[in-house]
Coordinates of C-alpha atoms in Angstrom, one line a residue:
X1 CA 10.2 3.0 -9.3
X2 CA 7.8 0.0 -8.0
X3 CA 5.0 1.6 -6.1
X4 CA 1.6 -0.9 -6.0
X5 CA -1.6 0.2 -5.4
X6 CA -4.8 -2.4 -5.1
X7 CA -7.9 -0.5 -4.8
X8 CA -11.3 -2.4 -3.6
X9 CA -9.6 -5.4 -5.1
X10 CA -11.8 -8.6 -4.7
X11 CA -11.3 -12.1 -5.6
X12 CA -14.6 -14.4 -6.0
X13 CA -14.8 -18.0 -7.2
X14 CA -16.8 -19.9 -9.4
X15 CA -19.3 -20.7 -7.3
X16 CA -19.8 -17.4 -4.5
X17 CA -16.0 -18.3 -3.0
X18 CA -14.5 -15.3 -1.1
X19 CA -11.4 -15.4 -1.1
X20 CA -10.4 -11.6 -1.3
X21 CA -12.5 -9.3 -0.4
X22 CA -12.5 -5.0 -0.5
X23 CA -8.5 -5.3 -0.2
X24 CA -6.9 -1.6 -0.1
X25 CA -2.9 -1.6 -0.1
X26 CA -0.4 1.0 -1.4
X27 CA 3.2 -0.2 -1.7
X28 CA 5.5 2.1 -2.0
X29 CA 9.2 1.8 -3.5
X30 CA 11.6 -0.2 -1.7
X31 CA 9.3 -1.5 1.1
X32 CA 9.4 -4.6 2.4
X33 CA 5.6 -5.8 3.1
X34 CA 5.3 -9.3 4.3
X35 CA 1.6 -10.5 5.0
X36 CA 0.8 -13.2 8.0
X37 CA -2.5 -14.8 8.5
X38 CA -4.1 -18.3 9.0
X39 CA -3.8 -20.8 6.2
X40 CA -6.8 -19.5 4.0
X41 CA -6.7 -16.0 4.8
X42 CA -6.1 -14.8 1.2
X43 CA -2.8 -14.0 1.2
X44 CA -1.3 -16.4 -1.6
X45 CA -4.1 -14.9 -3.9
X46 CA -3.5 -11.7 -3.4
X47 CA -0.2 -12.5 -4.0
X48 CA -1.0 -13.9 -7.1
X49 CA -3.7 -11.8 -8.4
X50 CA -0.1 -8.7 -7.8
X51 CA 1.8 -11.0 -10.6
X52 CA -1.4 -11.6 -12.9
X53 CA -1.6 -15.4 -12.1
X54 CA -5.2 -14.7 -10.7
X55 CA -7.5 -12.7 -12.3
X56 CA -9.0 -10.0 -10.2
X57 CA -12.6 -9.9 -9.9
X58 CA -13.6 -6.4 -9.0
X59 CA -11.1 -3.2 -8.0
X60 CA -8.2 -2.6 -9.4
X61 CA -4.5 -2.6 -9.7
X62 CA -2.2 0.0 -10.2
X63 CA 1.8 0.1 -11.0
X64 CA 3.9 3.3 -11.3
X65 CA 0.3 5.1 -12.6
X66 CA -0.7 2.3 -14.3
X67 CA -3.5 -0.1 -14.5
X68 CA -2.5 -4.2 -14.6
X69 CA -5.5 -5.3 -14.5
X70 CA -5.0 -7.0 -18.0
X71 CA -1.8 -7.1 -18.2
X72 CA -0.2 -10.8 -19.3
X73 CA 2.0 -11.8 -16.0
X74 CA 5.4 -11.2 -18.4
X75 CA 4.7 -7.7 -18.7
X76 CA 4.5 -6.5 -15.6
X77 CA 8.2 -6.6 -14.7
X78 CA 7.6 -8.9 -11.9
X79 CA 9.2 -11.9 -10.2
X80 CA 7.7 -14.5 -8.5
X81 CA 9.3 -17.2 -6.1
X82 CA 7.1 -20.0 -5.7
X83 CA 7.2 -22.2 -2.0
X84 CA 8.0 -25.6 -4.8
X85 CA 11.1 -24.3 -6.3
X86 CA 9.1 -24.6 -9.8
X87 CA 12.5 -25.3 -11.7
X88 CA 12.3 -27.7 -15.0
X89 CA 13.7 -31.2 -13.8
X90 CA 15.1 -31.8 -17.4
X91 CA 17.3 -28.2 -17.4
X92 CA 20.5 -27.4 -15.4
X93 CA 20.6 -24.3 -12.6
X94 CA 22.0 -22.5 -15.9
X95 CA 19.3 -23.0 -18.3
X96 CA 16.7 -22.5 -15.2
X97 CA 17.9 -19.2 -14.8
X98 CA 18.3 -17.8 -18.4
X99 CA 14.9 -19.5 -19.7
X100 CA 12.8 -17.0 -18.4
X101 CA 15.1 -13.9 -20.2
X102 CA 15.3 -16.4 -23.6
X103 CA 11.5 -15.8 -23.5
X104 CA 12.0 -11.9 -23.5
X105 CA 14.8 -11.9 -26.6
X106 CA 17.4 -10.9 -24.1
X107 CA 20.8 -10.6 -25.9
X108 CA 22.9 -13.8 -25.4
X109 CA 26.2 -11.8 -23.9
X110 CA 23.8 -10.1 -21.5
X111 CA 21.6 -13.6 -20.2
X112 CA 25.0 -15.0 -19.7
X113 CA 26.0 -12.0 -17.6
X114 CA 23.1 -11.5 -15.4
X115 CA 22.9 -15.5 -14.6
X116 CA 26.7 -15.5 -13.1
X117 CA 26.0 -12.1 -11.5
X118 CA 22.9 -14.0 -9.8
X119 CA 24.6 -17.2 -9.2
X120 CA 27.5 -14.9 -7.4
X121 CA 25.1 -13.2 -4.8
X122 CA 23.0 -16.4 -4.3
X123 CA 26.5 -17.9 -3.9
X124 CA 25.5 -21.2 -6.5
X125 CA 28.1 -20.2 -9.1
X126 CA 29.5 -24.1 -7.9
X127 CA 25.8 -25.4 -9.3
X128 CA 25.2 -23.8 -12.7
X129 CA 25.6 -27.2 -14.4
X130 CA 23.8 -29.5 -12.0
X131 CA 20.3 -30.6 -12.8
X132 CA 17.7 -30.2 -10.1
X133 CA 17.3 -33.5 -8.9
X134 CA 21.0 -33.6 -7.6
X135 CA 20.3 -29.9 -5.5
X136 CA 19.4 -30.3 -1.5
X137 CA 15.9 -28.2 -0.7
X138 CA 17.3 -25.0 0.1
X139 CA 19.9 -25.3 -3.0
X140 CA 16.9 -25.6 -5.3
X141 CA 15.4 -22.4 -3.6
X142 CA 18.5 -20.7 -3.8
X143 CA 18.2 -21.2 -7.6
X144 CA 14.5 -20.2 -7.7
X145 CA 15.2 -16.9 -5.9
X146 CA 18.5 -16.3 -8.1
X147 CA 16.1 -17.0 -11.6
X148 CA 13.6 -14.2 -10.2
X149 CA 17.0 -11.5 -9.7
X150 CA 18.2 -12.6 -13.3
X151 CA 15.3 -10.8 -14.6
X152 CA 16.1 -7.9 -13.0
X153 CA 12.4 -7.7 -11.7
X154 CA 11.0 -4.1 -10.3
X155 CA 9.4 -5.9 -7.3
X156 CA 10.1 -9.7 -6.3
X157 CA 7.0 -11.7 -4.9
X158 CA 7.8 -14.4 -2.5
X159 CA 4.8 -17.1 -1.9
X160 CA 5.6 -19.2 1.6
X161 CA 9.2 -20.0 0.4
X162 CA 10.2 -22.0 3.5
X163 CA 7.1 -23.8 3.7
X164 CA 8.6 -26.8 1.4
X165 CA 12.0 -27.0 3.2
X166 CA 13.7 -29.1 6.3
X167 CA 14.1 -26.6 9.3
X168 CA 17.7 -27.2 9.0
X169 CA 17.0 -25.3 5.5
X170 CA 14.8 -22.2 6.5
X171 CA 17.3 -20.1 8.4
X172 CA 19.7 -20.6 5.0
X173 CA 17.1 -19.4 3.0
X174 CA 15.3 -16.7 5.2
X175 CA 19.6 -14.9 5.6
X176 CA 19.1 -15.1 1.6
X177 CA 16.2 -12.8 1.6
X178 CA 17.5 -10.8 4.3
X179 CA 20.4 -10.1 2.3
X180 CA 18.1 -9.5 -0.7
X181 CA 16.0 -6.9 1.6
X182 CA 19.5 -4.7 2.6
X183 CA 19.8 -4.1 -1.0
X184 CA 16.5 -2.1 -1.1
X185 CA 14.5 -4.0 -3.0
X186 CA 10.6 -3.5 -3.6
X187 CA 9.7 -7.1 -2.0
X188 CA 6.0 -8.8 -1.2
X189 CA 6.3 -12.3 0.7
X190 CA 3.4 -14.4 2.3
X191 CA 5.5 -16.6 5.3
X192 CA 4.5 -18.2 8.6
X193 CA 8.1 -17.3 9.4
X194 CA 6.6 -14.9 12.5
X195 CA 10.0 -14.0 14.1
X196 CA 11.3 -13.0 10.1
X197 CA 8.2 -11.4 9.9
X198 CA 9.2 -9.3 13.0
X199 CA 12.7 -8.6 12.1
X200 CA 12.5 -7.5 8.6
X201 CA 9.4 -6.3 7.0
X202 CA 8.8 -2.5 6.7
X203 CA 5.3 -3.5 7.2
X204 CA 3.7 -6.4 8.4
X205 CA -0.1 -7.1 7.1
X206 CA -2.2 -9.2 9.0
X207 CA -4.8 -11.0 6.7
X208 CA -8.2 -12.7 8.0
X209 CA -11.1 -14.2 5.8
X210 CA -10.1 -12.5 2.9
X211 CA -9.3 -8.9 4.5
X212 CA -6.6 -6.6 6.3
X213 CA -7.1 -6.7 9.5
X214 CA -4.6 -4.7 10.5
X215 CA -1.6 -3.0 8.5
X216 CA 1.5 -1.9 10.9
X217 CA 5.3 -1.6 11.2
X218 CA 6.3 -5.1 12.2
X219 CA 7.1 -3.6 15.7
X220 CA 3.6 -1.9 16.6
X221 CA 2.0 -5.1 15.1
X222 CA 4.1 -7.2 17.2
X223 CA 4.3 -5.5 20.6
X224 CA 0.5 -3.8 20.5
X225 CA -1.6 -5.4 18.6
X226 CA -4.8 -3.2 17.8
X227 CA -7.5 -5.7 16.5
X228 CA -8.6 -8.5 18.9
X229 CA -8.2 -11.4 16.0
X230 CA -4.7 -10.4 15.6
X231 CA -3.9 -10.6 19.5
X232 CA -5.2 -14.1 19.2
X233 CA -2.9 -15.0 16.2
X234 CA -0.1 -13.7 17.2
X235 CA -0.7 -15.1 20.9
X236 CA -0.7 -18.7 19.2
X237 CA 2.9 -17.7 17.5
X238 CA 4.6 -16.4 20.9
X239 CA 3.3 -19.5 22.1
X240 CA 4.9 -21.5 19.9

């Protein structure tokens, strides 16, 4: 089971910042949420405040009944793929991938086995001995997303991961999660992929100055907007 709950969750900075505020979500298991906004909106820090990389200031957060709020980031049986790859220059795809379960005291035979079973859906079984520096932009993602399924996570966390890549690269890497998202996995992703947004999510969350603005099935969200700031958003992306 993965199901989320953030209750009056706020996020203030040293000195009166905003940058979350009175944010109520429930996610249930297996959903696909996906939140859209302008850049600013909150949605990485909410994001990161879900895998304990941001403290939360006031509310609450809940998993399976109980309450993260303290909990360090490694033991909340999350993963997190970041919109820079984050992978250690100095360590091949291999040793990218099993570091995080080397932290854990995962059993040799079974790091070795869940990096190749990884490396065989992400289809980079070809790179496991390459360093970083020779992998193309959506390669290096590839890895990043296959390091966050070695762990075997309850819930993967995606944070813009097309933002850093050629366009060539985005459609390579959006098929990845869509694949990802057919296996029923509890998934969270900030994107200004709009038309992904459309196409996939269970629910899409529209985010403005730190609040839900409106919380809908990608199609309702898409096709009949309720709230005029999301009209106007959205208006700019059919636009586009």
């Amino acid at each position: 089971m993965a199901d989320i709950s953030l209750v009056n969750v706020c996020k203030t900075y040293k000195g009166g910042q905003n940058a979350v505020k009175d944010f109520n979500l429930d996610i249930r298991d297996r959903e696909l949420i996906i939140f859209v906004g302008p850049s600013g909106c909150g949605k990485s820090t909410t994001l990161r405040m879900i895998a304990g990389l941001e403290d939360i200031s006031s509310g609450e957060l809940w998993m399976d009944d109980c309450l993260m709020n303290m909990v360090e980031p490694k033991n909340r049986n999350l993963s997190m793929v970041f919109q820079n790859y984050a992978l250690y220059p100095h360590m091949t795809v291999y040793e990218n991938m099993a570091f995080g379960l080397r932290v854990r005291r995962t059993a040799p035979g079974e790091i070795d086995a869940r990096v190749r079973e990884a490396a065989r859906i992400l289809e980079i079984s070809h790179l496991l001995d390459r360093r970083p520096a020779a992998l193309s932009g959506g390669q290096k993602q590839r890895v990043a997303i296959a390091r966050a399924l070695a762990m075997e996570p309850e819930v993967l966390l995606f944070d813009e991961p097309t933002s850093a890549l050629d366009p060539e690269m985005v459609g390579e890497v959006l098929s990845v999660m869509k694949q990802l998202a057919n296996e029923g996995l509890t998934m969270v992703i900030v994107t200004h992929e709009m038309a992904f947004a459309r196409d996939v999510s269970t629910r899409t969350i529209f985010m403005d100055k730190g609040y839900i603005v409106e919380d809908a099935p990608p199609q309702e969200l898409f096709n009949n907007p309720k709230e005029a700031r999301t009209r106007e958003f959205l208006s700019r992306f059919m636009q586009g």
